[in-house]
PDB file of C-alpha atoms in Angstrom:
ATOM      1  CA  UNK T   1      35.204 -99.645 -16.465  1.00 51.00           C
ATOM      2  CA  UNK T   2      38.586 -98.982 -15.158  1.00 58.00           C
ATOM      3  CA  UNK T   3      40.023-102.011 -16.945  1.00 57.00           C
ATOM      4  CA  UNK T   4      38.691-100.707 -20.576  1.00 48.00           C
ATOM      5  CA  UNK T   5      40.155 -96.859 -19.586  1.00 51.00           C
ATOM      6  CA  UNK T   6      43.607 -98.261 -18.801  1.00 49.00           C
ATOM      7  CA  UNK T   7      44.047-100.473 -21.831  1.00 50.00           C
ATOM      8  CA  UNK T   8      42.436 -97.220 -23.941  1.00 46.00           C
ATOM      9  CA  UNK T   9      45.084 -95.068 -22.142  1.00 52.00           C
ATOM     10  CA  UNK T  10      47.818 -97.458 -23.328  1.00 50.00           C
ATOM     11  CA  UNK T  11      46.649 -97.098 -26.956  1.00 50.00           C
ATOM     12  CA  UNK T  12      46.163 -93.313 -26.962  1.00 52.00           C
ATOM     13  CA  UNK T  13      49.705 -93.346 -25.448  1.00 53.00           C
ATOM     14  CA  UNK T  14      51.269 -95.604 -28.301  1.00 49.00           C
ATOM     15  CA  UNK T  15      49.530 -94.527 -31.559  1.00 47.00           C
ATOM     16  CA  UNK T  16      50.272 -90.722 -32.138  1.00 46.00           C
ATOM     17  CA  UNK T  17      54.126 -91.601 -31.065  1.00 46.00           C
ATOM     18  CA  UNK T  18      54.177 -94.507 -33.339  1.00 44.00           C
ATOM     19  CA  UNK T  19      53.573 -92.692 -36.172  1.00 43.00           C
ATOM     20  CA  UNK T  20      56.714 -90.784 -35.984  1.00 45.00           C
ATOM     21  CA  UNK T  21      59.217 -93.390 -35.574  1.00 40.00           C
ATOM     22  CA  UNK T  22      59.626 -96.729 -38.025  1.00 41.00           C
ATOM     23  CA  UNK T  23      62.933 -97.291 -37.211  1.00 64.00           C
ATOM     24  CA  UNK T  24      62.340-100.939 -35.729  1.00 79.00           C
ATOM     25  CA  UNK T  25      62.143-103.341 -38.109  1.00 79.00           C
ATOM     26  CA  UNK T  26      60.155-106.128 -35.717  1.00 84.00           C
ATOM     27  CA  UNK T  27      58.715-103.501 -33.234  1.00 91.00           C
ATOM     28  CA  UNK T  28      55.523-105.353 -31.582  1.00 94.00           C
ATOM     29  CA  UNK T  29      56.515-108.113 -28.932  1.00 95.00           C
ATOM     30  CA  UNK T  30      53.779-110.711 -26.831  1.00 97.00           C
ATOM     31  CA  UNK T  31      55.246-112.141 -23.624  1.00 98.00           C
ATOM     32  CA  UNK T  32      53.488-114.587 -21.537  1.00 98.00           C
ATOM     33  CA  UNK T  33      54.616-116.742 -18.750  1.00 98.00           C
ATOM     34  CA  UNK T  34      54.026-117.492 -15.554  1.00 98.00           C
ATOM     35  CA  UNK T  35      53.976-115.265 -11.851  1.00 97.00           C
ATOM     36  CA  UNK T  36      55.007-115.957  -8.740  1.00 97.00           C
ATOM     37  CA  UNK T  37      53.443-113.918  -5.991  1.00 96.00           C
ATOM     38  CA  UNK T  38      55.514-113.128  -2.631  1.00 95.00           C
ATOM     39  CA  UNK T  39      54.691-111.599   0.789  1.00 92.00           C
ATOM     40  CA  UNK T  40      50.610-110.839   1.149  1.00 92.00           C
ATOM     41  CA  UNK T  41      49.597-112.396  -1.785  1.00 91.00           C
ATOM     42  CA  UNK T  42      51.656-115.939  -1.278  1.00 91.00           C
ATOM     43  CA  UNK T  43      50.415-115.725   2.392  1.00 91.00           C
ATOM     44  CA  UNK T  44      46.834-115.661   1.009  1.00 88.00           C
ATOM     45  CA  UNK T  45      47.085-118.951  -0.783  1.00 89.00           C
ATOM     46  CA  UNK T  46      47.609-117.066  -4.377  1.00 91.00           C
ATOM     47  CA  UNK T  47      50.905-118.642  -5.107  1.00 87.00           C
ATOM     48  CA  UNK T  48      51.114-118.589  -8.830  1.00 92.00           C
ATOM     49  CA  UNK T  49      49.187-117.642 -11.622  1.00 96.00           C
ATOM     50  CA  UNK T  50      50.413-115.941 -15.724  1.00 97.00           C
ATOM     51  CA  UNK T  51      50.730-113.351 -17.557  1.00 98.00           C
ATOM     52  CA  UNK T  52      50.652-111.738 -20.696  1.00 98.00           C
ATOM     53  CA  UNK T  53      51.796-108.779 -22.385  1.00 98.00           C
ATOM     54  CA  UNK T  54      51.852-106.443 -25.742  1.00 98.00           C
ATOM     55  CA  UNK T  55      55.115-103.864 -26.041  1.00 97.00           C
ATOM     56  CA  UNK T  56      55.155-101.588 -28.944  1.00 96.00           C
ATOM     57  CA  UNK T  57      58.872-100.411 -29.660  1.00 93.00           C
ATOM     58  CA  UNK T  58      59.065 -96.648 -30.516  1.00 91.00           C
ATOM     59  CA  UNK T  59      62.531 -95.544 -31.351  1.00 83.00           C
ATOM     60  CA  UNK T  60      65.946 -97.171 -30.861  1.00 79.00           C
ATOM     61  CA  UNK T  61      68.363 -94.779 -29.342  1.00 74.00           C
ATOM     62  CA  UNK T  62      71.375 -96.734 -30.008  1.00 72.00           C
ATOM     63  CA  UNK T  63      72.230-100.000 -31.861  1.00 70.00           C
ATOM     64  CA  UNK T  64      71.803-101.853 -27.888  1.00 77.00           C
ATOM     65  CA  UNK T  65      68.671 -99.976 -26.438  1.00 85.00           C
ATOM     66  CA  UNK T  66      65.263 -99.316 -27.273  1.00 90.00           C
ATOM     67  CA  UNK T  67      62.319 -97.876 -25.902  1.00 93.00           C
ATOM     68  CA  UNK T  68      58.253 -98.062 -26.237  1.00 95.00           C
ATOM     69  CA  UNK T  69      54.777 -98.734 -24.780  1.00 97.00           C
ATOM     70  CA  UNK T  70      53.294-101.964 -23.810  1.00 98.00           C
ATOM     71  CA  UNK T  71      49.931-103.350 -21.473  1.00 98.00           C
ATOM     72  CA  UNK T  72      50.346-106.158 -19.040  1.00 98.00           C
ATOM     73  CA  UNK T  73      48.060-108.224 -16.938  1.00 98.00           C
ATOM     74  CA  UNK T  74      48.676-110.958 -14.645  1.00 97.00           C
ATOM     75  CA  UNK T  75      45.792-113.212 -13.330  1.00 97.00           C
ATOM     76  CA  UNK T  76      46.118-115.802 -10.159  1.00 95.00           C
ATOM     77  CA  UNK T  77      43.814-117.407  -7.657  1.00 94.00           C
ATOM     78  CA  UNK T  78      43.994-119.474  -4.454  1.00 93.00           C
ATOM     79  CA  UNK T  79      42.699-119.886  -1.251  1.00 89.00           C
ATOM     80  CA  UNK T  80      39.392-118.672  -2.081  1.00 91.00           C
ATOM     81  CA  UNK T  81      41.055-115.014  -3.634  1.00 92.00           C
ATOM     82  CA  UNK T  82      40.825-114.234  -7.545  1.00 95.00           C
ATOM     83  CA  UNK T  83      43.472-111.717  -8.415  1.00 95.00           C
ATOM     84  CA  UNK T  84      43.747-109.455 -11.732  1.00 96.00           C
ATOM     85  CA  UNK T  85      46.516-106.809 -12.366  1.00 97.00           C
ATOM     86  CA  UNK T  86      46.237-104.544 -15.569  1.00 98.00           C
ATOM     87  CA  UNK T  87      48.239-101.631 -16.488  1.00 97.00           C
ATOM     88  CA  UNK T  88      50.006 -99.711 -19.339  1.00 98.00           C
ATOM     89  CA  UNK T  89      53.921 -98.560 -19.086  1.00 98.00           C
ATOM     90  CA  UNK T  90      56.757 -97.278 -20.920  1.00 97.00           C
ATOM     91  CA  UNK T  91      59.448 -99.355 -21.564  1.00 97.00           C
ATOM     92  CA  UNK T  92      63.245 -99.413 -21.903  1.00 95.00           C
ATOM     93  CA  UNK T  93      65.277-102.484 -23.624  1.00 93.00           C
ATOM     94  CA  UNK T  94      68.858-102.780 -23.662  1.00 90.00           C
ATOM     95  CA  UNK T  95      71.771-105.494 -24.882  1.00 85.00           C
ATOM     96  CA  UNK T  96      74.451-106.402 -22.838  1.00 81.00           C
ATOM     97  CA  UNK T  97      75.884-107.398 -26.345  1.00 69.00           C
ATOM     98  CA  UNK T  98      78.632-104.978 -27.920  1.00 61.00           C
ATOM     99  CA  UNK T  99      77.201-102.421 -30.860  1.00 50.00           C
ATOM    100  CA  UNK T 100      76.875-103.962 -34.067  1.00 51.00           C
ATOM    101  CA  UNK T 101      76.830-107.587 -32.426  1.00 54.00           C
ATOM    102  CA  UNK T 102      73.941-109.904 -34.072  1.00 54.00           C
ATOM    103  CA  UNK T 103      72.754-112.925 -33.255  1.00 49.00           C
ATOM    104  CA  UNK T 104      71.640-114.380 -29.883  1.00 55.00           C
ATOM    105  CA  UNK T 105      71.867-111.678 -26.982  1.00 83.00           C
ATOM    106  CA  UNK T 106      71.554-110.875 -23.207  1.00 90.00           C
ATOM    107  CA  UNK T 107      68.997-108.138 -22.410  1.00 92.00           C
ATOM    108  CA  UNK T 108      67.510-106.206 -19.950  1.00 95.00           C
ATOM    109  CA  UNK T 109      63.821-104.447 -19.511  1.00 96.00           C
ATOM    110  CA  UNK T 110      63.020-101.822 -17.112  1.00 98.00           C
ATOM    111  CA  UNK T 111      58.966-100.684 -17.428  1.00 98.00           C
ATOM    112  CA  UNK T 112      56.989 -98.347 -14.807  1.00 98.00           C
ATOM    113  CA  UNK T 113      53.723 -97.224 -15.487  1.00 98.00           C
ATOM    114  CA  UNK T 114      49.516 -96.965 -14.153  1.00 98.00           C
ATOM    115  CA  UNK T 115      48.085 -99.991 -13.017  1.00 98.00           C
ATOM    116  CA  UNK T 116      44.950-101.343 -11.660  1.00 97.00           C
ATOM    117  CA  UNK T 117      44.918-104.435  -9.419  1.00 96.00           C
ATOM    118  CA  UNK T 118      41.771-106.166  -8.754  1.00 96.00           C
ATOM    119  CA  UNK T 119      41.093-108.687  -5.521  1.00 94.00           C
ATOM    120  CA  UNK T 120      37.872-110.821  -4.753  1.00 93.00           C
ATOM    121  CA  UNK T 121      37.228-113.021  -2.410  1.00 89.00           C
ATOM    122  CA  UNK T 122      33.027-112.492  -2.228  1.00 84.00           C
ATOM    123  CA  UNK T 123      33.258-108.993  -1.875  1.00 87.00           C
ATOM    124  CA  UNK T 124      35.741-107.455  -4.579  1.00 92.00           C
ATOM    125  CA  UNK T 125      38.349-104.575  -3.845  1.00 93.00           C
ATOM    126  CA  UNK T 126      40.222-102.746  -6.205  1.00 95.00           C
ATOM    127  CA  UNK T 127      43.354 -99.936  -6.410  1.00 95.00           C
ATOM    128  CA  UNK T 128      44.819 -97.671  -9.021  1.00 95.00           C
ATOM    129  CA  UNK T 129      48.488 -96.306  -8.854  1.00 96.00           C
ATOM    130  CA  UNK T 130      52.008 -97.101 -10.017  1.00 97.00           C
ATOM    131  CA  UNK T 131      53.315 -99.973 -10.739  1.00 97.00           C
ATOM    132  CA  UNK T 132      56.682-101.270 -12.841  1.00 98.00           C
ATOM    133  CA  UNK T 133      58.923-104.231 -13.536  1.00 98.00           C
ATOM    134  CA  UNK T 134      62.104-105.598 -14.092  1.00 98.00           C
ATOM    135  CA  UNK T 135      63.557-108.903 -16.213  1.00 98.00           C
ATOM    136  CA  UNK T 136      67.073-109.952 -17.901  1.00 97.00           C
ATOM    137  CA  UNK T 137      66.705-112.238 -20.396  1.00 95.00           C
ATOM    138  CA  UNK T 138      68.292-114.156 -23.533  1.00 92.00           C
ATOM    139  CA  UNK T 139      66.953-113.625 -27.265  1.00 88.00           C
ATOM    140  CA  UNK T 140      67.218-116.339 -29.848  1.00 84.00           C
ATOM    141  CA  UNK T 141      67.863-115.285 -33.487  1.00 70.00           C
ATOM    142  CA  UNK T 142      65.633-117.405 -35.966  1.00 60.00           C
ATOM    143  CA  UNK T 143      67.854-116.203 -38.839  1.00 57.00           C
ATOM    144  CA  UNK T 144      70.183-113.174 -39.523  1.00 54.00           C
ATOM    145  CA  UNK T 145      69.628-110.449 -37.016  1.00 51.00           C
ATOM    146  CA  UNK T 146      66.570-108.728 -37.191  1.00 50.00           C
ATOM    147  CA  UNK T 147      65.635-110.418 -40.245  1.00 50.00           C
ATOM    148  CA  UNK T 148      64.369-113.734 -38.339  1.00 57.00           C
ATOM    149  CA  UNK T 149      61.663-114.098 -35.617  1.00 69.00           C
ATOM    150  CA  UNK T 150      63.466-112.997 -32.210  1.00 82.00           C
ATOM    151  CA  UNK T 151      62.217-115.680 -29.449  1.00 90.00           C
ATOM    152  CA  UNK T 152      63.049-114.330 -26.061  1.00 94.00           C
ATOM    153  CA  UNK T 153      63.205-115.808 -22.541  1.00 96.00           C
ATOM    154  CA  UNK T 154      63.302-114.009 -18.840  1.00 97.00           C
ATOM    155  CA  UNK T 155      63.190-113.549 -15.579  1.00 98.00           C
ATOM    156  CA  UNK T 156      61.697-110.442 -13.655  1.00 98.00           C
ATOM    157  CA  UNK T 157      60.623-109.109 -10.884  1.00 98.00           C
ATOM    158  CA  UNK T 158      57.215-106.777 -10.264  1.00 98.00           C
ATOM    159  CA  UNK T 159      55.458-104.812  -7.874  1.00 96.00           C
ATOM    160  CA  UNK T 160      51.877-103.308  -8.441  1.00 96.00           C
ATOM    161  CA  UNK T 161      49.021-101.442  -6.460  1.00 95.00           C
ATOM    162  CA  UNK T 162      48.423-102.912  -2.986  1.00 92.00           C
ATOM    163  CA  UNK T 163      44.582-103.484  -2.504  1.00 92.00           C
ATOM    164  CA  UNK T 164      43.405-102.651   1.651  1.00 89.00           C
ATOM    165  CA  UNK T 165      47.189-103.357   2.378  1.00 88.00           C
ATOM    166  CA  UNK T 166      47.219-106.306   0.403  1.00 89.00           C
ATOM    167  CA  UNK T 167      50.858-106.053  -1.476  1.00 93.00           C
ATOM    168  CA  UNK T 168      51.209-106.816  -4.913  1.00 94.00           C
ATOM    169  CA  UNK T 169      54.708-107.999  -5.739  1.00 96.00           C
ATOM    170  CA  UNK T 170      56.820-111.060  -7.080  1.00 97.00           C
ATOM    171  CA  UNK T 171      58.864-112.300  -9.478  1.00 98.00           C
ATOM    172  CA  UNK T 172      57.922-113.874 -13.020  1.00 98.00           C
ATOM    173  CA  UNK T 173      59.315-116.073 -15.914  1.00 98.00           C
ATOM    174  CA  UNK T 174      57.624-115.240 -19.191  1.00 98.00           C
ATOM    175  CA  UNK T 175      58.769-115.722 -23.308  1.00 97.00           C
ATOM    176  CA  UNK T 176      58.703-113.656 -25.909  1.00 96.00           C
ATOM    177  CA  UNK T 177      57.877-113.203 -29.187  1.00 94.00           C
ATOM    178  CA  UNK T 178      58.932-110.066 -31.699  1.00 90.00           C
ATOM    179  CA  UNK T 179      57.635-109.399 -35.070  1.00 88.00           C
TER     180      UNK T 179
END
């Protein structure tokens, strides 16, 4: 139940706001990748696991930075422990390229927002609170600016909801797609 009210939240969040901007010509991006738990998790056994992701871009506020609405979840297992972390954020993307620049460019995303994290292991625990994320990353121009398909990579790091003390937190390698 939680998991279908968080990805609803997400979508009540993004569609009333979305109507009033269209200024982004390629404003829906899917990551997935790959995470890399650290601390309680990693200790646990549940070293790695992936991740995927759906930002909606709202407005650009300048020709280098953007922001929006997205849902994320990362999945892992090990050592006998099944781990699922959903949640909805806002989102902020900015170029370290110069205004006006096209072509391939360094980025950065900063997102905070609700999630839910999920651990079982026979008996199954779960928490709700904050959670956010970090990456830099490079985006390959398929053509002339935003004209082409922009194929990102990057590297992050995240923290979510610790479960019964459980911490939630590590760092992640993912690629992108925008159309």
């Amino acid at each position: 139940m939680k998991k279908i009210a968080v990805i609803l939240l997400a979508c009540a969040a993004a569609i009333p706001v979305a109507a009033q901007y269209s200024t982004i010509e390629k404003p829906f991006e899917v990551t997935a990748g790959a995470t890399f738990w650290q601390g309680d998790h990693k200790d646990a056994g549940v070293d790695n696991g992936f991740l995927v992701g759906l930002d909606y871009y709202l407005q650009q506020n300048n020709p280098n930075s953007m922001y929006g609405v997205g849902v994320r979840g990362m999945f892992g297992s090990g050592g006998g422990i099944d781990s699922t972390t959903l949640g909805a954020h806002g989102i902020l993307r900015g170029s370290f390229a110069y205004a006006g620049e096209s072509g391939a460019d360094f980025f950065y995303k900063l997102a905070a927002g609700l999630y839910w994290t999920e651990l079982s292991n026979g008996t199954t625990n779960d928490e709700f609170g904050f959670g956010a994320w970090g990456s830099i990353g490079y985006q390959f121009n398929t053509g002339d600016g935003q004209m082409g398909t922009p194929f990102s990579i990057e590297v992050g790091y995240f923290f979510a909801p610790s479960v019964n003390g459980v911490d939630n937190n590590g760092f992640f390698a993912a690629a992108g797609i925008r159309f």
